[in-house]
GROMACS .gro file of C-alpha atoms in nm:
model
  500
    1MET     CA    1   5.219 -13.437  -8.492
    2ILE     CA    2   5.122 -13.799  -8.541
    3PRO     CA    3   4.823 -13.851  -8.772
    4SER     CA    4   4.575 -14.105  -8.649
    5ASN     CA    5   4.619 -14.335  -8.950
    6SER     CA    6   5.002 -14.330  -8.946
    7LYS     CA    7   5.208 -14.606  -8.795
    8ALA     CA    8   5.446 -14.421  -8.565
    9VAL     CA    9   5.654 -14.471  -8.257
   10THR     CA   10   5.797 -14.196  -8.039
   11SER     CA   11   5.921 -14.174  -7.685
   12ASP     CA   12   5.949 -13.881  -7.448
   13LYS     CA   13   6.257 -13.971  -7.248
   14TYR     CA   14   6.408 -13.624  -7.285
   15ALA     CA   15   6.083 -13.430  -7.296
   16GLN     CA   16   6.152 -13.222  -6.987
   17ILE     CA   17   6.487 -13.094  -7.114
   18ASN     CA   18   6.499 -12.737  -7.238
   19ARG     CA   19   6.825 -12.601  -7.370
   20ASN     CA   20   6.724 -12.255  -7.244
   21GLN     CA   21   6.769 -12.383  -6.889
   22ILE     CA   22   7.141 -12.435  -6.951
   23ASN     CA   23   7.365 -12.166  -6.809
   24LEU     CA   24   7.484 -11.924  -7.080
   25ASP     CA   25   7.850 -11.990  -7.000
   26GLU     CA   26   7.797 -12.362  -7.057
   27ARG     CA   27   7.645 -12.327  -7.404
   28PRO     CA   28   7.882 -12.373  -7.699
   29ASP     CA   29   8.054 -12.045  -7.788
   30LYS     CA   30   7.957 -12.076  -8.154
   31GLN     CA   31   7.670 -11.994  -8.383
   32GLU     CA   32   7.452 -12.299  -8.324
   33GLU     CA   33   7.390 -12.533  -8.613
   34ALA     CA   34   7.114 -12.524  -8.863
   35CYS     CA   35   6.928 -12.851  -8.941
   36GLY     CA   36   6.989 -13.134  -9.184
   37VAL     CA   37   6.726 -13.260  -9.430
   38PHE     CA   38   6.724 -13.567  -9.654
   39GLY     CA   39   6.480 -13.714  -9.904
   40ILE     CA   40   6.486 -14.013 -10.138
   41TYR     CA   41   6.273 -14.193 -10.395
   42ALA     CA   42   6.411 -14.545 -10.452
   43PRO     CA   43   6.152 -14.826 -10.473
   44GLU     CA   44   6.418 -15.095 -10.524
   45GLN     CA   45   6.614 -15.009 -10.211
   46ASP     CA   46   6.580 -14.990  -9.833
   47VAL     CA   47   6.497 -14.619  -9.814
   48ALA     CA   48   6.484 -14.615  -9.432
   49LYS     CA   49   6.846 -14.729  -9.404
   50LEU     CA   50   6.961 -14.497  -9.681
   51THR     CA   51   6.787 -14.210  -9.502
   52TYR     CA   52   6.949 -14.313  -9.174
   53PHE     CA   53   7.298 -14.301  -9.325
   54GLY     CA   54   7.219 -13.972  -9.496
   55LEU     CA   55   7.120 -13.822  -9.160
   56TYR     CA   56   7.427 -13.978  -9.000
   57ALA     CA   57   7.643 -13.778  -9.241
   58LEU     CA   58   7.445 -13.464  -9.158
   59GLN     CA   59   7.472 -13.511  -8.781
   60HIS     CA   60   7.693 -13.202  -8.746
   61ARG     CA   61   7.399 -12.983  -8.849
   62GLY     CA   62   7.189 -13.071  -8.546
   63GLN     CA   63   7.218 -13.302  -8.249
   64GLU     CA   64   6.896 -13.251  -8.054
   65SER     CA   65   6.657 -13.483  -8.235
   66ALA     CA   66   6.622 -13.700  -8.543
   67GLY     CA   67   6.335 -13.847  -8.738
   68ILE     CA   68   6.245 -14.049  -9.047
   69ALA     CA   69   5.912 -14.083  -9.228
   70THR     CA   70   5.861 -14.339  -9.504
   71PHE     CA   71   5.573 -14.388  -9.746
   72LYS     CA   72   5.446 -14.727  -9.854
   73GLY     CA   73   5.150 -14.657 -10.076
   74LYS     CA   74   4.916 -14.432  -9.878
   75GLN     CA   75   5.058 -14.548  -9.545
   76VAL     CA   76   5.306 -14.326  -9.357
   77HIS     CA   77   5.549 -14.479  -9.111
   78LEU     CA   78   5.712 -14.232  -8.874
   79TYR     CA   79   5.972 -14.249  -8.599
   80LYS     CA   80   6.136 -13.953  -8.428
   81ASP     CA   81   6.296 -13.892  -8.091
   82MET     CA   82   6.541 -13.678  -7.900
   83GLY     CA   83   6.910 -13.757  -7.936
   84LEU     CA   84   7.172 -13.833  -8.198
   85VAL     CA   85   7.083 -14.029  -8.511
   86SER     CA   86   7.269 -14.335  -8.380
   87GLN     CA   87   7.083 -14.309  -8.047
   88VAL     CA   88   6.737 -14.267  -8.197
   89PHE     CA   89   6.749 -14.550  -8.453
   90ASN     CA   90   6.849 -14.916  -8.456
   91GLU     CA   91   6.798 -15.207  -8.695
   92THR     CA   92   6.464 -15.302  -8.542
   93ILE     CA   93   6.321 -14.951  -8.573
   94LEU     CA   94   6.444 -14.911  -8.930
   95ASP     CA   95   6.285 -15.244  -9.025
   96GLU     CA   96   5.952 -15.098  -8.912
   97LEU     CA   97   5.983 -14.812  -9.165
   98PRO     CA   98   5.904 -14.976  -9.501
   99GLY     CA   99   5.835 -14.792  -9.824
  100ASN     CA  100   5.982 -14.651 -10.142
  101ILE     CA  101   5.998 -14.285 -10.027
  102GLY     CA  102   6.193 -14.152  -9.731
  103VAL     CA  103   6.214 -13.812  -9.561
  104GLY     CA  104   6.460 -13.750  -9.279
  105HIS     CA  105   6.560 -13.469  -9.047
  106THR     CA  106   6.821 -13.400  -8.783
  107ARG     CA  107   6.750 -13.094  -8.575
  108TYR     CA  108   6.893 -12.811  -8.378
  109SER     CA  109   6.599 -12.600  -8.266
  110THR     CA  110   6.582 -12.239  -8.380
  111THR     CA  111   6.204 -12.191  -8.362
  112GLY     CA  112   6.044 -12.412  -8.098
  113SER     CA  113   6.202 -12.559  -7.788
  114SER     CA  114   6.405 -12.877  -7.757
  115HIS     CA  115   6.119 -13.122  -7.710
  116VAL     CA  116   6.024 -13.447  -7.878
  117ALA     CA  117   5.695 -13.296  -7.999
  118ASN     CA  118   5.895 -13.047  -8.206
  119ALA     CA  119   6.113 -13.313  -8.368
  120GLN     CA  120   6.072 -13.355  -8.743
  121PRO     CA  121   5.957 -13.460  -9.000
  122ALA     CA  122   5.621 -13.290  -8.941
  123VAL     CA  123   5.345 -13.517  -9.071
  124VAL     CA  124   5.000 -13.370  -9.142
  125GLN     CA  125   4.680 -13.497  -9.298
  126THR     CA  126   4.547 -13.332  -9.616
  127ARG     CA  127   4.259 -13.385  -9.857
  128LEU     CA  128   4.504 -13.566 -10.087
  129GLY     CA  129   4.664 -13.780  -9.817
  130GLU     CA  130   4.941 -13.725  -9.567
  131ILE     CA  131   5.256 -13.526  -9.626
  132ALA     CA  132   5.584 -13.536  -9.429
  133LEU     CA  133   5.790 -13.217  -9.419
  134ALA     CA  134   6.152 -13.162  -9.312
  135HIS     CA  135   6.273 -12.802  -9.287
  136ASN     CA  136   6.611 -12.632  -9.264
  137GLY     CA  137   6.591 -12.259  -9.200
  138ASN     CA  138   6.371 -12.016  -9.015
  139LEU     CA  139   6.070 -11.806  -9.111
  140VAL     CA  140   6.055 -11.443  -9.005
  141ASN     CA  141   5.677 -11.411  -9.034
  142THR     CA  142   5.584 -11.693  -8.796
  143LYS     CA  143   5.353 -11.474  -8.585
  144GLN     CA  144   5.150 -11.368  -8.888
  145LEU     CA  145   5.138 -11.719  -9.033
  146ARG     CA  146   5.040 -11.869  -8.699
  147SER     CA  147   4.753 -11.619  -8.665
  148GLU     CA  148   4.630 -11.702  -9.014
  149LEU     CA  149   4.633 -12.074  -8.940
  150LEU     CA  150   4.456 -12.035  -8.606
  151GLU     CA  151   4.187 -11.823  -8.771
  152LYS     CA  152   4.122 -12.121  -9.001
  153SER     CA  153   4.102 -12.350  -8.694
  154CYS     CA  154   4.418 -12.539  -8.788
  155ASN     CA  155   4.535 -12.770  -8.512
  156LEU     CA  156   4.887 -12.659  -8.418
  157THR     CA  157   5.043 -12.924  -8.195
  158THR     CA  158   5.400 -12.791  -8.186
  159THR     CA  159   5.578 -12.455  -8.155
  160THR     CA  160   5.778 -12.487  -8.479
  161ASP     CA  161   5.754 -12.281  -8.795
  162SER     CA  162   5.811 -12.609  -8.981
  163GLU     CA  163   5.472 -12.742  -8.875
  164MET     CA  164   5.319 -12.411  -8.984
  165ILE     CA  165   5.456 -12.458  -9.336
  166ALA     CA  166   5.312 -12.811  -9.349
  167LEU     CA  167   4.975 -12.689  -9.220
  168ALA     CA  168   4.974 -12.401  -9.468
  169ILE     CA  169   5.017 -12.656  -9.748
  170ALA     CA  170   4.741 -12.872  -9.600
  171GLU     CA  171   4.509 -12.573  -9.576
  172GLU     CA  172   4.561 -12.489  -9.943
  173LEU     CA  173   4.502 -12.852 -10.046
  174ASN     CA  174   4.193 -12.880  -9.830
  175ASP     CA  175   4.053 -12.567  -9.997
  176GLY     CA  176   4.063 -12.753 -10.331
  177SER     CA  177   4.411 -12.692 -10.470
  178GLN     CA  178   4.612 -12.972 -10.623
  179LEU     CA  179   4.950 -13.061 -10.471
  180PHE     CA  180   5.172 -12.831 -10.678
  181GLU     CA  181   4.935 -12.539 -10.685
  182GLY     CA  182   4.865 -12.565 -10.312
  183ALA     CA  183   5.229 -12.606 -10.214
  184ILE     CA  184   5.336 -12.303 -10.418
  185ARG     CA  185   5.055 -12.094 -10.272
  186ALA     CA  186   5.180 -12.191  -9.926
  187PHE     CA  187   5.542 -12.107 -10.010
  188HIS     CA  188   5.437 -11.757 -10.114
  189ARG     CA  189   5.295 -11.713  -9.762
  190CYS     CA  190   5.634 -11.793  -9.607
  191GLN     CA  191   5.902 -11.529  -9.556
  192GLY     CA  192   6.257 -11.609  -9.450
  193ALA     CA  193   6.481 -11.909  -9.504
  194PHE     CA  194   6.348 -12.250  -9.597
  195SER     CA  195   6.504 -12.547  -9.766
  196LEU     CA  196   6.238 -12.818  -9.760
  197VAL     CA  197   6.203 -13.186  -9.836
  198ILE     CA  198   5.838 -13.288  -9.857
  199GLY     CA  199   5.724 -13.646  -9.899
  200SER     CA  200   5.386 -13.770 -10.017
  201SER     CA  201   5.253 -14.102 -10.143
  202GLU     CA  202   5.331 -13.989 -10.500
  203GLY     CA  203   5.687 -13.861 -10.465
  204VAL     CA  204   5.935 -13.628 -10.299
  205MET     CA  205   5.952 -13.251 -10.336
  206GLY     CA  206   6.261 -13.036 -10.280
  207VAL     CA  207   6.219 -12.659 -10.237
  208ARG     CA  208   6.440 -12.358 -10.165
  209ASP     CA  209   6.333 -12.007 -10.072
  210PRO     CA  210   6.389 -11.731 -10.332
  211ASN     CA  211   6.725 -11.639 -10.176
  212GLY     CA  212   6.854 -11.995 -10.127
  213ILE     CA  213   6.983 -11.899  -9.783
  214ARG     CA  214   7.012 -12.261  -9.672
  215PRO     CA  215   7.164 -12.527  -9.902
  216LEU     CA  216   6.989 -12.817 -10.075
  217VAL     CA  217   7.149 -13.050 -10.329
  218ILE     CA  218   7.034 -13.322 -10.570
  219GLY     CA  219   7.208 -13.655 -10.613
  220THR     CA  220   7.157 -13.960 -10.832
  221LEU     CA  221   7.167 -14.330 -10.750
  222GLU     CA  222   7.289 -14.558 -11.027
  223GLY     CA  223   7.038 -14.799 -11.170
  224SER     CA  224   6.772 -14.826 -11.434
  225PRO     CA  225   6.583 -14.605 -11.400
  226THR     CA  226   6.800 -14.345 -11.226
  227ARG     CA  227   6.681 -14.263 -10.875
  228TYR     CA  228   6.721 -13.926 -10.703
  229VAL     CA  229   6.820 -13.804 -10.359
  230LEU     CA  230   6.786 -13.466 -10.186
  231ALA     CA  231   7.013 -13.355  -9.902
  232SER     CA  232   7.141 -13.048  -9.722
  233GLU     CA  233   7.500 -13.128  -9.822
  234THR     CA  234   7.688 -13.349 -10.066
  235CYS     CA  235   7.851 -13.546  -9.781
  236ALA     CA  236   7.510 -13.713  -9.732
  237LEU     CA  237   7.521 -13.827 -10.094
  238ASP     CA  238   7.874 -13.966 -10.064
  239ILE     CA  239   7.789 -14.191  -9.770
  240ILE     CA  240   7.520 -14.380  -9.967
  241GLY     CA  241   7.709 -14.390 -10.297
  242ALA     CA  242   7.500 -14.124 -10.469
  243LYS     CA  243   7.656 -13.880 -10.716
  244TYR     CA  244   7.615 -13.506 -10.687
  245LEU     CA  245   7.405 -13.374 -10.975
  246ARG     CA  246   7.349 -13.008 -10.889
  247ASP     CA  247   7.204 -12.769 -10.633
  248VAL     CA  248   6.835 -12.696 -10.605
  249GLU     CA  249   6.834 -12.334 -10.719
  250PRO     CA  250   6.689 -12.043 -10.518
  251GLY     CA  251   6.314 -12.026 -10.581
  252GLU     CA  252   6.312 -12.372 -10.742
  253LEU     CA  253   6.087 -12.671 -10.675
  254VAL     CA  254   6.197 -13.016 -10.788
  255TRP     CA  255   5.955 -13.308 -10.800
  256ILE     CA  256   6.085 -13.666 -10.788
  257THR     CA  257   5.857 -13.956 -10.883
  258GLU     CA  258   5.864 -14.280 -11.078
  259ASP     CA  259   5.890 -14.066 -11.393
  260GLY     CA  260   6.216 -13.907 -11.275
  261LEU     CA  261   6.292 -13.548 -11.179
  262GLU     CA  262   6.100 -13.239 -11.288
  263SER     CA  263   6.194 -12.878 -11.216
  264PHE     CA  264   5.971 -12.575 -11.161
  265GLN     CA  265   6.063 -12.215 -11.080
  266TRP     CA  266   5.799 -12.131 -10.820
  267SER     CA  267   5.931 -11.780 -10.744
  268GLN     CA  268   6.017 -11.517 -11.002
  269LYS     CA  269   6.198 -11.297 -10.747
  270GLN     CA  270   6.496 -11.520 -10.679
  271GLU     CA  271   6.826 -11.362 -10.570
  272ARG     CA  272   7.098 -11.597 -10.444
  273LYS     CA  273   7.204 -11.518 -10.086
  274LEU     CA  274   7.363 -11.837  -9.950
  275CYS     CA  275   7.455 -11.806  -9.582
  276ILE     CA  276   7.831 -11.743  -9.569
  277PHE     CA  277   7.846 -11.932  -9.236
  278GLU     CA  278   7.768 -12.247  -9.436
  279MET     CA  279   8.090 -12.187  -9.627
  280PHE     CA  280   8.336 -12.143  -9.343
  281TYR     CA  281   8.175 -12.326  -9.051
  282PHE     CA  282   7.845 -12.513  -9.072
  283ALA     CA  283   7.888 -12.749  -9.364
  284ARG     CA  284   8.135 -13.035  -9.350
  285PRO     CA  285   8.474 -12.960  -9.512
  286ASP     CA  286   8.428 -13.252  -9.755
  287SER     CA  287   8.098 -13.115  -9.885
  288ILE     CA  288   8.100 -12.952 -10.227
  289MET     CA  289   7.981 -12.595 -10.278
  290ASN     CA  290   8.055 -12.384 -10.583
  291GLU     CA  291   8.222 -12.685 -10.749
  292GLU     CA  292   8.492 -12.733 -10.485
  293SER     CA  293   8.525 -12.881 -10.137
  294LEU     CA  294   8.479 -12.640  -9.850
  295TYR     CA  295   8.815 -12.762  -9.722
  296SER     CA  296   8.975 -12.578 -10.016
  297TYR     CA  297   8.784 -12.258  -9.941
  298ARG     CA  298   8.876 -12.271  -9.574
  299MET     CA  299   9.242 -12.325  -9.664
  300ARG     CA  300   9.227 -12.006  -9.871
  301LEU     CA  301   9.077 -11.820  -9.577
  302GLY     CA  302   9.381 -11.918  -9.370
  303ARG     CA  303   9.616 -11.804  -9.643
  304ARG     CA  304   9.437 -11.470  -9.668
  305LEU     CA  305   9.438 -11.436  -9.290
  306ALA     CA  306   9.815 -11.482  -9.281
  307LYS     CA  307   9.862 -11.215  -9.546
  308GLU     CA  308   9.641 -10.974  -9.354
  309SER     CA  309   9.766 -11.033  -8.998
  310LEU     CA  310  10.099 -11.214  -8.984
  311VAL     CA  311  10.277 -11.235  -8.648
  312ASP     CA  312  10.604 -11.400  -8.549
  313ALA     CA  313  10.557 -11.729  -8.364
  314ASP     CA  314  10.696 -12.082  -8.329
  315ILE     CA  315  10.390 -12.295  -8.414
  316VAL     CA  316  10.041 -12.268  -8.564
  317PHE     CA  317   9.741 -12.487  -8.489
  318GLY     CA  318   9.364 -12.477  -8.529
  319VAL     CA  319   9.075 -12.532  -8.292
  320PRO     CA  320   8.935 -12.873  -8.393
  321ASP     CA  321   8.769 -12.932  -8.622
  322SER     CA  322   8.651 -12.621  -8.805
  323GLY     CA  323   8.967 -12.417  -8.746
  324ILE     CA  324   9.210 -12.674  -8.886
  325PRO     CA  325   9.192 -12.608  -9.265
  326ALA     CA  326   9.244 -12.234  -9.209
  327ALA     CA  327   9.534 -12.308  -8.974
  328ILE     CA  328   9.703 -12.522  -9.240
  329GLY     CA  329   9.659 -12.244  -9.497
  330PHE     CA  330   9.793 -11.987  -9.251
  331SER     CA  331  10.097 -12.205  -9.180
  332LYS     CA  332  10.186 -12.236  -9.549
  333VAL     CA  333  10.187 -11.861  -9.611
  334ALA     CA  334  10.350 -11.773  -9.278
  335ASP     CA  335  10.612 -12.049  -9.312
  336ILE     CA  336  10.550 -12.142  -8.950
  337PRO     CA  337  10.519 -12.514  -8.861
  338TYR     CA  338  10.165 -12.648  -8.832
  339VAL     CA  339  10.113 -12.879  -8.532
  340GLU     CA  340   9.832 -13.035  -8.337
  341GLY     CA  341   9.817 -12.830  -8.022
  342LEU     CA  342   9.474 -12.942  -7.908
  343ILE     CA  343   9.324 -13.290  -7.895
  344LYS     CA  344   8.948 -13.316  -7.932
  345ASN     CA  345   8.745 -13.584  -7.760
  346ARG     CA  346   8.533 -13.685  -8.058
  347TYR     CA  347   8.298 -13.895  -7.848
  348VAL     CA  348   8.163 -13.603  -7.648
  349GLY     CA  349   7.834 -13.520  -7.813
  350ARG     CA  350   7.571 -13.292  -7.671
  351THR     CA  351   7.514 -13.420  -7.322
  352PHE     CA  352   7.216 -13.353  -7.099
  353ILE     CA  353   7.428 -13.433  -6.793
  354GLN     CA  354   7.570 -13.109  -6.662
  355PRO     CA  355   7.928 -13.111  -6.524
  356THR     CA  356   7.997 -13.038  -6.160
  357GLN     CA  357   8.100 -12.688  -6.055
  358ALA     CA  358   8.459 -12.807  -6.012
  359MET     CA  359   8.457 -12.944  -6.367
  360ARG     CA  360   8.317 -12.619  -6.500
  361GLU     CA  361   8.590 -12.425  -6.325
  362SER     CA  362   8.855 -12.646  -6.485
  363GLY     CA  363   8.753 -12.510  -6.824
  364ILE     CA  364   8.659 -12.694  -7.141
  365ARG     CA  365   8.890 -12.992  -7.124
  366MET     CA  366   8.608 -13.241  -7.153
  367LYS     CA  367   8.610 -13.156  -7.526
  368LEU     CA  368   8.953 -13.003  -7.592
  369ASN     CA  369   9.279 -13.088  -7.418
  370PRO     CA  370   9.610 -12.908  -7.489
  371LEU     CA  371   9.928 -13.102  -7.565
  372LYS     CA  372  10.168 -12.973  -7.302
  373ASP     CA  373  10.491 -13.106  -7.454
  374VAL     CA  374  10.401 -12.942  -7.788
  375LEU     CA  375  10.307 -12.606  -7.636
  376SER     CA  376  10.556 -12.567  -7.353
  377GLY     CA  377  10.795 -12.277  -7.411
  378LYS     CA  378  10.640 -12.191  -7.747
  379ARG     CA  379  10.494 -11.877  -7.900
  380VAL     CA  380  10.170 -12.005  -8.050
  381ILE     CA  381   9.917 -11.888  -8.307
  382ILE     CA  382   9.576 -12.045  -8.261
  383ILE     CA  383   9.324 -12.026  -8.547
  384ASP     CA  384   8.948 -12.044  -8.498
  385ASP     CA  385   8.661 -11.987  -8.739
  386SER     CA  386   8.467 -11.736  -8.526
  387ILE     CA  387   8.410 -11.589  -8.181
  388VAL     CA  388   8.053 -11.536  -8.062
  389ARG     CA  389   8.044 -11.464  -7.686
  390GLY     CA  390   8.410 -11.524  -7.609
  391THR     CA  391   8.347 -11.752  -7.310
  392THR     CA  392   8.501 -12.065  -7.462
  393SER     CA  393   8.787 -11.873  -7.624
  394ARG     CA  394   8.883 -11.717  -7.292
  395LYS     CA  395   8.894 -12.058  -7.121
  396LEU     CA  396   9.089 -12.201  -7.413
  397VAL     CA  397   9.355 -11.931  -7.393
  398LYS     CA  398   9.389 -11.991  -7.020
  399SER     CA  399   9.442 -12.364  -7.079
  400LEU     CA  400   9.714 -12.293  -7.339
  401ARG     CA  401   9.903 -12.072  -7.097
  402GLU     CA  402   9.871 -12.334  -6.824
  403ALA     CA  403  10.020 -12.583  -7.073
  404GLY     CA  404  10.330 -12.363  -7.100
  405ALA     CA  405  10.270 -12.140  -7.404
  406THR     CA  406  10.478 -11.825  -7.361
  407GLU     CA  407  10.274 -11.617  -7.609
  408VAL     CA  408   9.924 -11.677  -7.741
  409HIS     CA  409   9.818 -11.504  -8.062
  410MET     CA  410   9.463 -11.567  -8.182
  411ARG     CA  411   9.356 -11.535  -8.544
  412ILE     CA  412   8.994 -11.570  -8.660
  413SER     CA  413   8.914 -11.678  -9.017
  414SER     CA  414   8.599 -11.463  -9.036
  415PRO     CA  415   8.507 -11.103  -8.945
  416PRO     CA  416   8.366 -11.004  -8.604
  417VAL     CA  417   8.010 -11.131  -8.547
  418THR     CA  418   7.812 -10.818  -8.460
  419HIS     CA  419   7.452 -10.907  -8.550
  420PRO     CA  420   7.218 -11.200  -8.476
  421CYS     CA  421   7.075 -11.429  -8.742
  422PHE     CA  422   6.704 -11.462  -8.814
  423TYR     CA  423   6.728 -11.726  -9.086
  424GLY     CA  424   6.790 -12.056  -8.912
  425ILE     CA  425   7.091 -12.010  -8.683
  426ASP     CA  426   7.029 -11.993  -8.311
  427THR     CA  427   7.216 -11.680  -8.203
  428ASP     CA  428   7.211 -11.479  -7.887
  429SER     CA  429   7.063 -11.132  -7.871
  430GLN     CA  430   7.301 -10.864  -7.990
  431ASP     CA  431   7.413 -10.761  -7.642
  432GLN     CA  432   7.555 -11.113  -7.591
  433LEU     CA  433   7.775 -11.094  -7.903
  434ILE     CA  434   8.114 -10.983  -7.777
  435ALA     CA  435   8.211 -10.802  -8.100
  436ALA     CA  436   7.893 -10.593  -8.080
  437THR     CA  437   7.996 -10.444  -7.747
  438LYS     CA  438   8.378 -10.443  -7.759
  439SER     CA  439   8.650 -10.335  -8.000
  440VAL     CA  440   8.907 -10.588  -8.125
  441GLU     CA  441   9.155 -10.449  -7.871
  442GLU     CA  442   8.901 -10.486  -7.591
  443ILE     CA  443   8.820 -10.842  -7.697
  444ALA     CA  444   9.192 -10.926  -7.698
  445LYS     CA  445   9.222 -10.793  -7.345
  446HIS     CA  446   8.915 -10.990  -7.235
  447LEU     CA  447   9.053 -11.312  -7.386
  448GLU     CA  448   9.398 -11.241  -7.238
  449VAL     CA  449   9.579 -11.301  -7.567
  450ASP     CA  450   9.897 -11.127  -7.679
  451SER     CA  451   9.730 -11.029  -8.005
  452LEU     CA  452   9.401 -11.082  -8.186
  453ALA     CA  453   9.307 -11.030  -8.550
  454TYR     CA  454   9.005 -11.116  -8.762
  455LEU     CA  455   8.983 -11.184  -9.134
  456SER     CA  456   8.844 -10.890  -9.327
  457TRP     CA  457   8.487 -10.903  -9.457
  458GLU     CA  458   8.617 -10.841  -9.808
  459GLY     CA  459   8.870 -11.124  -9.775
  460MET     CA  460   8.607 -11.371  -9.657
  461LEU     CA  461   8.385 -11.301  -9.959
  462GLU     CA  462   8.656 -11.260 -10.221
  463GLU     CA  463   8.807 -11.599 -10.137
  464THR     CA  464   8.478 -11.769 -10.235
  465LYS     CA  465   8.578 -11.693 -10.598
  466GLN     CA  466   8.209 -11.621 -10.657
  467ASP     CA  467   7.998 -11.309 -10.696
  468THR     CA  468   8.041 -11.148 -10.353
  469ASN     CA  469   7.682 -11.020 -10.367
  470SER     CA  470   7.547 -11.377 -10.379
  471PHE     CA  471   7.599 -11.442 -10.007
  472CYS     CA  472   7.414 -11.344  -9.691
  473SER     CA  473   7.665 -11.196  -9.446
  474ALA     CA  474   7.415 -11.021  -9.220
  475CYS     CA  475   7.586 -11.158  -8.905
  476PHE     CA  476   7.878 -10.927  -8.986
  477THR     CA  477   7.701 -10.630  -9.144
  478GLY     CA  478   7.340 -10.616  -9.025
  479ASP     CA  479   7.229 -10.609  -9.391
  480TYR     CA  480   6.943 -10.861  -9.389
  481PRO     CA  481   6.838 -10.981  -9.737
  482VAL     CA  482   6.485 -11.072  -9.624
  483PRO     CA  483   6.310 -10.793  -9.431
  484VAL     CA  484   6.271 -10.880  -9.064
  485PRO     CA  485   5.959 -10.757  -8.878
  486GLU     CA  486   6.040 -10.483  -8.627
  487ARG     CA  487   5.904 -10.683  -8.333
  488LEU     CA  488   6.133 -10.974  -8.415
  489LYS     CA  489   6.427 -10.741  -8.475
  490ARG     CA  490   6.380 -10.573  -8.138
  491SER     CA  491   6.397 -10.909  -7.965
  492LYS     CA  492   6.759 -10.956  -8.071
  493LEU     CA  493   6.894 -10.622  -8.196
  494MET     CA  494   6.938 -10.480  -7.848
  495LEU     CA  495   7.210 -10.234  -7.948
  496GLU     CA  496   7.091 -10.114  -8.285
  497GLU     CA  497   7.010  -9.761  -8.168
  498ALA     CA  498   7.349  -9.731  -8.000
  499ILE     CA  499   7.527  -9.855  -8.313
  500VAL     CA  500   7.340  -9.616  -8.540
   0.00000   0.00000   0.00000
């Protein structure tokens, strides 16, 4: 949504592309990423470029679109487009985004199709001026909220829940509320997962839902006075030289202005339920959670996996990149050499050019290629972080055997994924999740591996070294911390009656 008095540039070069048109077998066999958000208040610095580099570090969280909004006084400057951060922005575009406040977003769509109109930040006009909102997460009451907004004649121009949050804030402000009061009233109307960065002409707001399902951290930039940064992960702070201060807490609102940082607890019903997928897959291994790098946690998962499901083999390797730390940990406990068995083409991003049928039949070697001289004649253990549908894993096993592996044993550093997510991860319906329809033995047969074992649910949580009740693990248990409306549940929980 581009307000009439905002300076903004967008293009629509990928507007006709819809990821739902892609054949299921060609979609990545993983839980799809969440989104990345970034916010900064730094009058002395080039906030557009700092926001760009922050988003660049968060690229792994979403590769469909990217956008930056900056505030210079009352004027908003906005640019967003489809594609990777490095494809969307260049020096010329960034020079056209002046200001002392920046809000950025990199997106993988969970609510709303892959279309430039749904790219963020969402910018809306209010009685107190424009606001720019970037959202990571997913609401579960979008139908109800949409109906409420339409009844008030709000102009919805996209299909995203993120725009609905922004419009709900605008509605409260236009009814006479001040910024804080109106924003908090709007947050109480939202159910589900939301980590938000909201920019205005006065400052930047960072907000987490009462369960803190999606991450949001605070960093500081050296100087006098100290300036503050908000980001989905600490890796976005590192890239711009900011220092990690702390997390935004569940149910907390932080307000960053010329006067510094203020904190408010907007919800009195907070209960920490950080998504466990952030811990072992989504977030970058160099990001800090629970006062340690996620690389360390993922190493422990591999160690635990080896203790739970050791098998005799010649070599161990991980599926790049997320399976590598666990593979190294597995190797140390198993006393089996760790090698690189697969080479990843790191320059293959999400492409809108579909491969030919012959290329599809050849498997997944556009992204992963086995090292034949390493694998030939060897009994191998391959470590991955998860299996969703099993399509990619099956092709991968086939390629390892073609490379000469005599035995292929697969180990997964998380439990079987049996339930879809409703809080910001784009998952298939339950009948498409292979572990919801097959036993471990049946999955092993389908993948054509010599053996298959998953990490236990208890092991995954215990290795966090945190309160095991402080994580959302609904993908493995079906225990959803935020109630999901029955209509929305039925759209994905295809097998719930059979399971019960």
